[in-house]
């Protein structure tokens, strides 16, 4: 989603617009359609520049206008929600006088009423965005002190916001505030950086302060102040993890990193001799979880597909009734919750607006809330009662790969933890732990199919429709596989349960509509073979993914891809890898923007 950066030097003689631009570029992976900045010139006047497209377009305008120094500075990348993609709708937005400039992430739900009211008071609007009303509200309340005007303005807003504000009438400071949209302050040696994501500051400092909801920060050259005293924390990920190295795209790098990312998720969390998982993040709620008899899992997109696997895992191995919900729907249905219910929220960033809304709804109803996330200090990590970090390192590509497999790995750890509290035997637990310890090496072996997937992408690159099929644990993988090729290559794909096409999707099958069938040697393998035969009877091309040593499908499918053998609940972590590689190479062949798919964003911080 949209990205925010603010920069102010501790030494007025060492101002550098380049630091702000470089920090903004580190947020490009989040997805955006325009960019802009506002900065103080040495004269004290604020200059604003905006451009549609990439940050490089903004840089050309900056260089053309010749303003290369100055601070404080606020910068923004916009992902359109209100108003179309044009320069007028890009951030920063200003008040009527051009003295106040605002960059904003989030959605102002009551902006139409505010806009009508402000227009009636004489304010003139120049964009179609909801964000512009903030600048005019601050203008309305401004009486010489910027933070006080911001504070009064926030009281008028309904919705979500992460924002940064500067004013030529109260110079030398950046005022920032957040509500359900992340912001942090990076404490570098000779400057401060405000950002909506830690990746923007990692090359300058690992010391950060995270703003909480409802807080206002005032950053000047000497220091910063926040309503409540804040703890300084360390960013765990080293800077080199944010680099692309020699890979052509972050997505491919992150696919290849999965043996390591899964190993990091598992590290120190297995007790082989007892067949248990040791999850320190759940210690505070362990007794309460013993009483839980129903779990709701909430997530969006890829995280929801991981949650669907959690349904099968929790019910089969822990004996807990489980339902995975789209987080965007959770609080809008009359879900039956009680003190024996738990909500497990899954989000890579820990900032997904719909998932946070589900957490808050569950907490308000007295439900124990758990989380799986990748980002220490994220809103989800702070607002859930307990949880597990995936520890897979930063994921830059919008299309999630290593975060997904680490989420599934974390769900298996949750299953061991909950199962050994209940019905899971020591022997079965030991078997799962043994296979988890083998998992990084099995993923390494699976990655050897890359050349085959590249060749298959070349073979099928002219097809515009795909059907992905799987049963039981492979059904969520069918959905995730279809999800990957849709978001990276912009082709139509559907992920279906293997037994369902005879009720509908077989009507689509022809020689021009390939199917990708996930058929490892598991408890539903024979049923999947029957489903493949139904497709072949209608002359549909089939790519099959199955277990090494099974040559039965070579006479049935057009192409067969093999994965190593493992226990059934871990097969999804292996079967998704060929599908990730297929989507990647398919999108490359079609000339798509791999790491920044059109119209999408990495962290969706609006509902």
Coordinates of C-alpha atoms in Angstrom, one line a residue:
X1 CA 0.0 0.0 0.0
X2 CA 1.0 3.7 0.3
X3 CA 4.3 4.5 1.8
X4 CA 5.3 7.4 4.0
X5 CA 8.8 8.8 4.7
X6 CA 9.8 11.8 6.7
X7 CA 13.4 13.1 7.1
X8 CA 14.9 15.8 9.3
X9 CA 18.7 16.3 9.9
X10 CA 20.1 16.9 13.3
X11 CA 22.5 19.3 11.7
X12 CA 20.9 22.0 9.7
X13 CA 24.1 22.3 7.6
X14 CA 23.9 18.6 6.6
X15 CA 20.7 18.4 4.8
X16 CA 20.2 15.7 2.1
X17 CA 17.2 15.1 0.0
X18 CA 18.9 12.0 -1.3
X19 CA 18.4 10.2 2.1
X20 CA 14.6 10.8 1.8
X21 CA 14.5 9.6 -1.8
X22 CA 16.5 6.5 -1.1
X23 CA 14.3 5.6 1.9
X24 CA 11.2 6.1 -0.3
X25 CA 12.6 3.8 -2.9
X26 CA 12.9 1.0 -0.3
X27 CA 9.1 1.2 -0.1
X28 CA 8.6 0.6 -3.8
X29 CA 7.9 -3.1 -3.2
X30 CA 4.6 -2.2 -1.5
X31 CA 3.0 -1.2 -4.7
X32 CA 2.0 2.4 -5.8
X33 CA 0.9 4.5 -8.8
X34 CA 2.3 7.9 -8.0
X35 CA 4.9 9.6 -5.8
X36 CA 5.5 13.1 -4.3
X37 CA 7.4 15.1 -1.7
X38 CA 7.3 18.4 0.1
X39 CA 10.4 20.0 1.6
X40 CA 11.6 23.2 3.2
X41 CA 14.0 25.2 1.1
X42 CA 16.9 26.9 2.9
X43 CA 14.8 30.1 2.5
X44 CA 12.0 28.6 4.6
X45 CA 9.5 28.2 1.8
X46 CA 8.0 24.8 1.2
X47 CA 8.3 23.3 -2.3
X48 CA 6.1 20.4 -3.4
X49 CA 6.5 18.1 -6.3
X50 CA 4.4 15.2 -7.5
X51 CA 4.5 12.7 -10.4
X52 CA 2.4 9.9 -11.7
X53 CA 4.3 6.6 -12.1
X54 CA 7.6 5.5 -10.5
X55 CA 9.8 7.4 -8.1
X56 CA 12.2 7.9 -11.0
X57 CA 9.6 10.1 -12.7
X58 CA 9.5 12.2 -9.5
X59 CA 13.3 12.4 -9.5
X60 CA 13.3 13.8 -13.0
X61 CA 11.0 16.6 -12.0
X62 CA 13.0 17.4 -8.9
X63 CA 16.2 17.6 -10.9
X64 CA 14.5 19.7 -13.5
X65 CA 13.4 22.2 -10.9
X66 CA 16.8 22.3 -9.3
X67 CA 15.8 21.9 -5.6
X68 CA 18.2 19.3 -4.3
X69 CA 18.6 20.3 -0.6
X70 CA 16.3 21.1 2.3
X71 CA 14.5 19.6 5.2
X72 CA 12.3 18.7 7.0
X73 CA 10.9 16.7 4.1
X74 CA 7.9 14.4 3.8
X75 CA 7.6 11.9 0.9
X76 CA 4.9 9.5 -0.2
X77 CA 4.0 6.7 -2.6
X78 CA 0.3 6.5 -3.3
X79 CA -1.9 3.4 -4.1
X80 CA -5.2 4.8 -5.3
X81 CA -8.3 4.3 -3.2
X82 CA -10.2 7.6 -3.6
X83 CA -9.8 9.4 -6.9
X84 CA -8.2 8.2 -10.1
X85 CA -4.4 8.0 -10.8
X86 CA -3.3 11.6 -11.7
X87 CA -0.9 14.2 -10.4
X88 CA -3.6 16.2 -8.6
X89 CA -4.5 13.1 -6.5
X90 CA -0.9 12.3 -5.6
X91 CA 0.5 13.3 -2.2
X92 CA 1.4 15.5 -0.5
X93 CA -1.8 17.5 -0.2
X94 CA -1.8 21.1 1.0
X95 CA -4.2 23.6 2.5
X96 CA -5.6 26.6 0.7
X97 CA -2.6 28.8 1.6
X98 CA 0.1 26.3 0.6
X99 CA 1.6 26.6 4.1
X100 CA 0.6 23.1 5.4
X101 CA 1.4 19.8 3.6
X102 CA 0.2 16.3 4.5
X103 CA 1.0 12.8 3.4
X104 CA -1.5 10.1 4.5
X105 CA -2.0 6.4 4.5
X106 CA -5.4 4.9 5.2
X107 CA -9.0 5.9 4.5
X108 CA -11.0 8.7 6.0
X109 CA -14.5 7.3 6.0
X110 CA -16.3 10.6 6.8
X111 CA -14.4 12.7 4.3
X112 CA -17.4 13.6 2.1
X113 CA -19.2 15.2 5.1
X114 CA -16.0 17.0 6.2
X115 CA -15.3 18.1 2.6
X116 CA -18.8 19.6 2.3
X117 CA -18.5 21.3 5.7
X118 CA -15.1 22.8 4.9
X119 CA -16.2 23.9 1.4
X120 CA -19.1 25.7 3.0
X121 CA -16.5 27.5 5.2
X122 CA -14.6 28.7 2.1
X123 CA -12.0 26.0 1.7
X124 CA -11.0 25.2 -1.9
X125 CA -10.2 21.6 -2.9
X126 CA -8.0 20.5 -5.8
X127 CA -8.1 16.7 -5.7
X128 CA -10.6 13.9 -5.6
X129 CA -9.0 12.2 -2.5
X130 CA -10.2 11.7 1.0
X131 CA -6.7 12.7 2.3
X132 CA -6.9 16.4 1.3
X133 CA -9.6 17.1 3.9
X134 CA -6.9 16.5 6.6
X135 CA -4.8 19.4 5.3
X136 CA -7.8 21.7 5.3
X137 CA -8.8 20.6 8.8
X138 CA -5.3 21.4 10.1
X139 CA -5.5 24.8 8.4
X140 CA -8.9 25.4 10.1
X141 CA -7.5 24.7 13.6
X142 CA -4.0 26.1 13.1
X143 CA -3.1 28.9 15.6
X144 CA 0.7 28.8 15.5
X145 CA 1.3 25.3 16.9
X146 CA 1.2 22.5 14.3
X147 CA 0.9 19.5 16.7
X148 CA -2.1 21.2 18.5
X149 CA -3.8 21.7 15.1
X150 CA -3.2 18.1 14.1
X151 CA -4.5 16.9 17.5
X152 CA -7.8 18.8 17.1
X153 CA -8.1 17.7 13.5
X154 CA -7.7 14.0 14.4
X155 CA -10.8 14.3 16.6
X156 CA -12.9 15.1 13.6
X157 CA -11.7 12.0 11.5
X158 CA -13.4 8.7 11.2
X159 CA -11.4 5.9 9.6
X160 CA -7.7 5.0 9.6
X161 CA -4.5 7.1 9.2
X162 CA -0.8 7.2 9.3
X163 CA 0.2 10.7 8.5
X164 CA 3.1 13.2 8.5
X165 CA 2.6 17.0 8.4
X166 CA 4.8 20.0 7.9
X167 CA 4.0 23.7 8.0
X168 CA 5.9 26.8 6.9
X169 CA 4.3 28.7 9.8
X170 CA 5.7 26.3 12.4
X171 CA 9.0 25.2 10.8
X172 CA 11.7 22.8 11.8
X173 CA 9.5 19.9 12.7
X174 CA 7.5 17.0 11.4
X175 CA 4.3 16.0 13.2
X176 CA 3.2 12.4 12.7
X177 CA 0.2 10.4 14.0
X178 CA -1.3 6.9 13.5
X179 CA -4.5 5.0 13.9
X180 CA -4.5 1.5 12.4
X181 CA -1.8 2.4 9.9
X182 CA 1.9 1.7 10.9
X183 CA 4.5 4.4 11.5
X184 CA 7.9 4.3 13.2
X185 CA 10.8 6.7 13.9
X186 CA 14.3 5.6 12.9
X187 CA 17.0 7.0 15.2
X188 CA 20.1 7.5 13.0
X189 CA 23.3 9.1 14.2
X190 CA 22.8 12.4 12.5
X191 CA 19.1 12.4 11.4
X192 CA 15.6 11.1 12.1
X193 CA 13.6 9.1 9.6
X194 CA 9.9 8.7 9.9
X195 CA 8.5 5.7 7.9
X196 CA 5.6 3.4 7.4
X197 CA 7.8 0.3 7.2
X198 CA 11.2 -0.7 8.7
X199 CA 12.6 -1.4 5.3
X200 CA 12.9 2.4 4.7
X201 CA 15.2 3.0 7.6
X202 CA 17.3 -0.2 7.8
X203 CA 20.3 1.2 5.8
X204 CA 20.6 4.1 8.3
X205 CA 19.7 2.6 11.7
X206 CA 18.3 -0.5 13.4
X207 CA 17.1 1.6 16.4
X208 CA 13.4 2.4 16.0
X209 CA 10.4 3.6 18.0
X210 CA 7.0 2.3 16.9
X211 CA 4.0 4.6 17.2
X212 CA 0.9 3.1 18.8
X213 CA -2.7 3.9 17.8
X214 CA -3.8 7.3 19.0
X215 CA -0.3 8.7 19.4
X216 CA 1.1 11.9 18.0
X217 CA 4.9 12.3 17.5
X218 CA 6.7 15.6 17.1
X219 CA 10.1 15.3 15.5
X220 CA 12.6 18.2 15.4
X221 CA 16.3 18.5 14.9
X222 CA 17.2 17.8 18.6
X223 CA 14.8 15.1 19.5
X224 CA 11.3 13.7 19.3
X225 CA 8.4 13.7 21.7
X226 CA 5.4 11.3 21.9
X227 CA 2.4 11.5 24.2
X228 CA 3.6 8.3 26.0
X229 CA 7.3 7.4 26.6
X230 CA 8.3 4.8 24.0
X231 CA 10.8 1.9 24.2
X232 CA 13.6 2.0 21.6
X233 CA 13.8 -1.4 19.9
X234 CA 16.2 -3.1 17.5
X235 CA 15.2 -4.2 13.9
X236 CA 16.0 -7.9 13.8
X237 CA 16.7 -8.2 10.1
X238 CA 20.2 -7.2 8.8
X239 CA 20.3 -4.8 5.9
X240 CA 21.7 -7.4 3.4
X241 CA 18.4 -9.3 3.7
X242 CA 16.7 -6.4 1.9
X243 CA 19.0 -6.7 -1.1
X244 CA 18.2 -8.5 -4.3
X245 CA 21.8 -9.8 -4.7
X246 CA 22.3 -11.4 -8.1
X247 CA 18.7 -12.5 -8.6
X248 CA 16.7 -10.8 -11.4
X249 CA 13.7 -10.4 -9.1
X250 CA 13.0 -10.5 -5.4
X251 CA 10.3 -13.1 -6.0
X252 CA 12.8 -15.6 -7.3
X253 CA 15.2 -14.8 -4.5
X254 CA 12.5 -15.4 -2.0
X255 CA 11.5 -18.7 -3.5
X256 CA 15.0 -19.9 -3.4
X257 CA 15.4 -18.7 0.2
X258 CA 12.7 -21.1 1.5
X259 CA 15.0 -23.8 2.9
X260 CA 16.5 -21.1 5.1
X261 CA 13.3 -19.3 6.0
X262 CA 11.6 -22.5 7.0
X263 CA 14.7 -23.5 9.1
X264 CA 14.5 -20.1 10.9
X265 CA 10.8 -20.7 11.6
X266 CA 11.6 -24.0 13.2
X267 CA 14.8 -23.1 15.0
X268 CA 14.7 -23.8 18.7
X269 CA 11.0 -24.8 18.6
X270 CA 11.1 -28.6 18.4
X271 CA 11.4 -31.2 21.2
X272 CA 12.0 -34.4 19.2
X273 CA 12.1 -36.9 22.1
X274 CA 8.6 -35.6 23.3
X275 CA 7.1 -35.0 19.9
X276 CA 6.3 -31.4 21.0
X277 CA 6.7 -27.8 19.9
X278 CA 8.1 -25.3 22.3
X279 CA 6.5 -22.0 21.5
X280 CA 7.5 -19.4 24.1
X281 CA 5.1 -16.9 22.5
X282 CA 2.2 -19.0 23.8
X283 CA 3.4 -19.4 27.4
X284 CA 1.2 -16.7 28.7
X285 CA -2.0 -18.3 27.4
X286 CA -1.1 -22.0 27.6
X287 CA -3.6 -22.8 30.4
X288 CA -6.3 -20.9 28.6
X289 CA -5.7 -22.7 25.4
X290 CA -6.3 -26.1 27.1
X291 CA -9.9 -25.0 27.5
X292 CA -10.4 -23.9 23.9
X293 CA -12.7 -26.2 21.8
X294 CA -13.1 -24.0 18.7
X295 CA -10.7 -21.9 16.7
X296 CA -11.4 -19.3 14.0
X297 CA -8.6 -18.5 11.7
X298 CA -8.6 -15.1 10.0
X299 CA -6.5 -14.0 7.1
X300 CA -6.5 -12.3 3.7
X301 CA -5.3 -13.6 0.4
X302 CA -2.3 -15.9 0.7
X303 CA -2.5 -15.8 4.5
X304 CA -6.0 -17.1 4.3
X305 CA -4.8 -20.0 2.1
X306 CA -2.4 -20.9 4.9
X307 CA -5.3 -20.7 7.3
X308 CA -7.3 -23.1 5.2
X309 CA -4.5 -25.6 5.8
X310 CA -4.8 -24.8 9.5
X311 CA -8.4 -26.1 9.3
X312 CA -7.3 -29.5 8.3
X313 CA -4.3 -29.6 10.6
X314 CA -6.1 -28.5 13.8
X315 CA -9.1 -30.8 13.3
X316 CA -7.1 -33.9 12.2
X317 CA -4.3 -33.7 14.7
X318 CA -5.5 -31.5 17.6
X319 CA -9.1 -32.5 17.6
X320 CA -10.3 -28.9 17.6
X321 CA -13.2 -27.6 15.6
X322 CA -11.7 -25.0 13.2
X323 CA -13.0 -22.6 10.6
X324 CA -11.0 -20.3 8.5
X325 CA -12.7 -17.0 7.6
X326 CA -11.8 -14.2 5.2
X327 CA -10.8 -11.5 7.7
X328 CA -12.7 -8.9 5.6
X329 CA -16.0 -10.8 6.5
X330 CA -15.3 -11.9 10.1
X331 CA -16.7 -8.9 11.9
X332 CA -19.7 -8.6 9.6
X333 CA -21.3 -11.9 10.3
X334 CA -22.8 -13.1 13.6
X335 CA -20.0 -15.4 14.5
X336 CA -20.7 -17.4 17.6
X337 CA -17.9 -16.7 20.0
X338 CA -17.5 -17.7 23.7
X339 CA -14.8 -18.1 26.3
X340 CA -13.8 -21.5 24.8
X341 CA -13.1 -19.9 21.4
X342 CA -9.8 -18.7 20.1
X343 CA -9.1 -16.4 17.1
X344 CA -5.8 -17.0 15.2
X345 CA -4.9 -14.1 12.9
X346 CA -2.4 -14.6 10.1
X347 CA -0.6 -11.7 8.4
X348 CA 2.9 -11.4 6.9
X349 CA 3.1 -7.7 7.8
X350 CA 1.0 -7.7 10.9
X351 CA -0.6 -4.5 9.5
X352 CA -3.4 -5.9 7.3
X353 CA -6.4 -3.7 8.1
X354 CA -9.1 -6.4 7.8
X355 CA -7.2 -8.8 10.0
X356 CA -6.6 -6.2 12.6
X357 CA -10.3 -5.4 12.6
X358 CA -11.1 -9.1 13.2
X359 CA -8.6 -9.2 16.1
X360 CA -10.3 -6.1 17.7
X361 CA -13.7 -7.5 17.3
X362 CA -12.7 -10.8 18.9
X363 CA -10.9 -9.1 21.8
X364 CA -14.0 -6.9 22.4
X365 CA -16.0 -10.1 22.8
X366 CA -13.6 -11.7 25.3
X367 CA -12.0 -14.2 23.0
X368 CA -8.3 -15.1 23.3
X369 CA -6.5 -13.8 20.3
X370 CA -3.4 -15.4 18.7
X371 CA -1.2 -14.3 15.8
X372 CA 1.2 -15.5 13.2
X373 CA 3.2 -12.7 11.7
X374 CA 6.6 -12.0 10.4
X375 CA 7.2 -8.5 11.7
X376 CA 8.3 -7.8 15.3
X377 CA 6.7 -4.7 16.6
X378 CA 3.8 -4.8 14.2
X379 CA 0.3 -3.8 15.2
X380 CA -0.9 -7.4 15.2
X381 CA 2.0 -8.5 17.4
X382 CA 1.1 -5.8 19.9
X383 CA -2.6 -6.3 19.9
X384 CA -2.9 -10.1 20.1
X385 CA -2.7 -11.9 23.4
X386 CA 0.0 -14.2 22.2
X387 CA 1.5 -15.6 19.0
X388 CA 4.4 -16.9 17.0
X389 CA 6.8 -15.0 14.7
X390 CA 7.6 -16.7 11.4
X391 CA 11.1 -15.2 11.4
X392 CA 11.5 -15.7 7.7
X393 CA 13.2 -12.4 7.0
X394 CA 11.9 -9.5 4.9
X395 CA 9.7 -10.4 2.0
X396 CA 9.9 -7.7 -0.7
X397 CA 8.0 -9.2 -3.6
X398 CA 4.3 -8.5 -3.5
X399 CA 3.6 -12.1 -4.4
X400 CA 4.1 -14.0 -1.2
X401 CA 6.3 -17.1 -1.3
X402 CA 8.6 -17.7 1.6
X403 CA 6.2 -16.0 4.0
X404 CA 3.5 -18.5 3.0
X405 CA 5.6 -21.6 3.6
X406 CA 6.7 -20.2 6.9
X407 CA 3.1 -19.5 7.9
X408 CA 2.2 -23.1 7.1
X409 CA 5.3 -24.3 9.0
X410 CA 4.2 -22.2 12.0
X411 CA 0.7 -23.7 11.7
X412 CA 2.2 -27.2 12.0
X413 CA 4.0 -26.0 15.1
X414 CA 0.7 -24.7 16.5
X415 CA -0.8 -28.1 15.7
X416 CA 1.9 -29.9 17.6
X417 CA 1.5 -27.5 20.6
X418 CA -2.3 -27.8 20.7
X419 CA -2.4 -31.5 19.8
X420 CA 0.0 -32.6 22.5
X421 CA -2.3 -30.8 25.0
X422 CA -5.1 -33.0 23.8
X423 CA -5.2 -36.2 21.7
X424 CA -2.0 -36.3 19.7
X425 CA 0.2 -39.3 20.8
X426 CA 3.9 -39.1 21.5
X427 CA 4.6 -41.4 18.6
X428 CA 2.6 -39.3 16.1
X429 CA 4.2 -36.1 17.5
X430 CA 7.7 -37.6 17.1
X431 CA 6.9 -38.5 13.5
X432 CA 5.8 -35.0 12.7
X433 CA 8.9 -33.5 14.4
X434 CA 11.2 -35.9 12.6
X435 CA 9.7 -34.8 9.2
X436 CA 9.8 -31.1 10.2
X437 CA 13.6 -31.5 10.8
X438 CA 14.0 -32.9 7.3
X439 CA 11.8 -30.2 5.7
X440 CA 14.5 -27.7 4.8
X441 CA 16.5 -30.4 2.9
X442 CA 13.3 -31.6 1.2
X443 CA 12.5 -28.0 0.0
X444 CA 16.0 -27.8 -1.3
X445 CA 15.4 -30.9 -3.4
X446 CA 12.1 -29.6 -4.6
X447 CA 13.7 -26.4 -5.8
X448 CA 15.6 -28.5 -8.3
X449 CA 12.5 -28.6 -10.5
X450 CA 13.0 -24.9 -11.5
X451 CA 14.3 -25.7 -15.0
X452 CA 11.4 -28.0 -15.6
X453 CA 8.9 -25.3 -14.5
X454 CA 10.6 -22.8 -16.7
X455 CA 10.2 -25.2 -19.7
X456 CA 6.5 -25.8 -18.8
X457 CA 6.0 -22.0 -18.6
X458 CA 7.3 -21.7 -22.1
X459 CA 5.1 -24.6 -23.3
X460 CA 1.9 -23.1 -21.8
X461 CA 2.7 -19.3 -22.0
X462 CA 0.0 -18.7 -24.7
X463 CA -2.9 -20.0 -22.5
X464 CA -5.0 -17.5 -20.7
X465 CA -7.0 -19.8 -18.5
X466 CA -6.0 -22.4 -15.9
X467 CA -7.8 -24.7 -13.5
X468 CA -5.9 -25.8 -10.4
X469 CA -7.2 -28.8 -8.6
X470 CA -6.5 -30.5 -5.2
X471 CA -8.2 -32.4 -2.5
X472 CA -7.8 -32.3 1.3
X473 CA -4.4 -30.7 2.1
X474 CA -3.9 -30.0 -1.6
X475 CA -7.0 -27.9 -2.0
X476 CA -5.6 -24.7 -0.3
X477 CA -2.5 -25.2 -2.5
X478 CA -4.7 -25.3 -5.6
X479 CA -6.1 -22.0 -4.5
X480 CA -2.7 -20.5 -3.7
X481 CA -1.3 -21.7 -7.0
X482 CA -4.1 -20.0 -8.9
X483 CA -3.6 -17.0 -6.7
X484 CA 0.1 -16.8 -7.7
X485 CA -0.4 -16.9 -11.4
X486 CA -3.2 -14.4 -11.3
X487 CA -1.3 -11.8 -9.3
X488 CA 2.0 -12.2 -11.2
X489 CA 1.0 -12.9 -14.8
X490 CA -2.5 -11.4 -14.9
X491 CA -4.2 -14.6 -16.4
X492 CA -7.4 -16.1 -15.3
X493 CA -7.1 -19.1 -12.9
X494 CA -9.3 -20.9 -10.5
X495 CA -8.4 -23.1 -7.5
X496 CA -10.9 -25.8 -6.9
X497 CA -11.5 -28.9 -4.8
X498 CA -10.8 -31.9 -6.9
X499 CA -14.2 -33.4 -6.6
X500 CA -16.1 -30.2 -7.6
X501 CA -15.4 -29.7 -11.3
X502 CA -18.1 -32.3 -12.3
X503 CA -20.6 -29.9 -10.8
X504 CA -19.5 -26.9 -12.8
X505 CA -15.9 -26.4 -14.0
X506 CA -15.8 -29.3 -16.4
X507 CA -17.9 -27.1 -18.6
X508 CA -14.8 -25.0 -19.1
X509 CA -12.5 -27.8 -20.0
X510 CA -11.1 -28.1 -23.6
X511 CA -7.8 -28.4 -25.3
X512 CA -7.4 -24.7 -24.7
X513 CA -8.0 -24.8 -20.9
X514 CA -5.1 -26.6 -19.0
X515 CA -5.5 -28.0 -15.5
X516 CA -2.8 -28.3 -12.9
X517 CA -3.6 -31.2 -10.6
X518 CA -1.9 -31.7 -7.3
X519 CA -1.8 -35.4 -6.6
X520 CA 0.8 -36.4 -4.1
X521 CA 0.8 -40.0 -2.7
X522 CA -1.6 -39.2 0.2
X523 CA -4.9 -40.4 1.5
X524 CA -6.9 -39.0 -1.4
X525 CA -4.6 -39.9 -4.2
X526 CA -6.9 -42.4 -5.9
X527 CA -9.7 -39.8 -5.9
X528 CA -7.5 -37.3 -7.5
X529 CA -6.5 -39.8 -10.2
X530 CA -10.2 -40.1 -11.0
X531 CA -10.6 -36.4 -11.3
X532 CA -7.6 -36.2 -13.7
X533 CA -9.2 -38.9 -15.8
X534 CA -12.4 -36.8 -16.0
X535 CA -10.4 -33.9 -17.4
X536 CA -8.5 -36.0 -19.8
X537 CA -11.8 -37.5 -21.1
X538 CA -12.6 -34.0 -22.2
X539 CA -9.3 -33.4 -23.9
X540 CA -8.0 -31.0 -21.3
X541 CA -4.2 -30.7 -21.0
X542 CA -3.0 -31.7 -17.5
X543 CA 0.1 -30.9 -15.5
X544 CA 0.3 -33.2 -12.5
X545 CA 2.3 -32.8 -9.3
X546 CA 3.0 -36.1 -7.5
X547 CA 5.4 -37.9 -5.3
X548 CA 8.8 -39.3 -6.4
X549 CA 8.6 -42.9 -7.4
X550 CA 5.0 -42.7 -8.6
X551 CA 5.1 -43.2 -12.4
X552 CA 1.4 -44.0 -12.8
X553 CA 0.5 -40.5 -13.9
X554 CA 3.1 -40.4 -16.7
X555 CA 0.6 -42.3 -18.9
X556 CA -2.3 -40.1 -18.0
X557 CA -1.1 -36.5 -17.6
X558 CA 0.6 -34.4 -20.3
X559 CA 3.4 -33.4 -17.9
X560 CA 4.4 -34.7 -14.5
X561 CA 6.4 -32.9 -11.8
X562 CA 7.8 -34.7 -8.8
X563 CA 8.2 -33.7 -5.2
X564 CA 10.1 -35.7 -2.4
X565 CA 8.0 -38.0 -0.2
X566 CA 7.0 -36.8 3.2
X567 CA 4.0 -37.1 5.6
X568 CA 0.7 -35.9 4.4
X569 CA 0.4 -32.7 6.5
X570 CA 3.7 -31.4 5.2
X571 CA 3.1 -32.1 1.5
X572 CA 1.6 -28.6 0.9
X573 CA 4.9 -27.0 1.7
X574 CA 6.5 -29.0 -1.1
X575 CA 3.7 -28.9 -3.7
X576 CA 3.4 -25.1 -3.6
X577 CA 7.1 -24.6 -4.7
X578 CA 6.6 -25.9 -8.3
X579 CA 3.5 -23.7 -8.6
X580 CA 5.5 -20.6 -7.3
X581 CA 8.2 -21.3 -9.9
X582 CA 5.6 -21.8 -12.7
X583 CA 3.9 -18.5 -11.9
X584 CA 7.2 -16.7 -11.7
X585 CA 8.6 -17.9 -15.1
X586 CA 5.2 -17.6 -16.7
X587 CA 5.0 -13.9 -15.7
X588 CA 8.6 -13.3 -16.8
X589 CA 7.8 -14.7 -20.3
X590 CA 4.8 -12.4 -20.5
X591 CA 6.9 -9.3 -19.6
X592 CA 5.1 -8.6 -16.3
X593 CA 6.4 -6.4 -13.5
X594 CA 7.2 -9.4 -11.2
X595 CA 7.8 -7.7 -7.9
X596 CA 5.3 -5.0 -8.2
X597 CA 2.1 -6.4 -9.9
X598 CA -0.2 -3.8 -11.3
X599 CA -3.0 -2.6 -8.9
X600 CA -1.7 -4.6 -6.0
X601 CA 0.2 -3.8 -2.8
X602 CA 2.3 -5.8 -0.4
X603 CA 0.7 -4.7 2.8
X604 CA -3.0 -3.8 2.6
X605 CA -3.6 -1.2 5.3
X606 CA -7.1 -0.1 4.2
X607 CA -10.3 -2.0 4.5

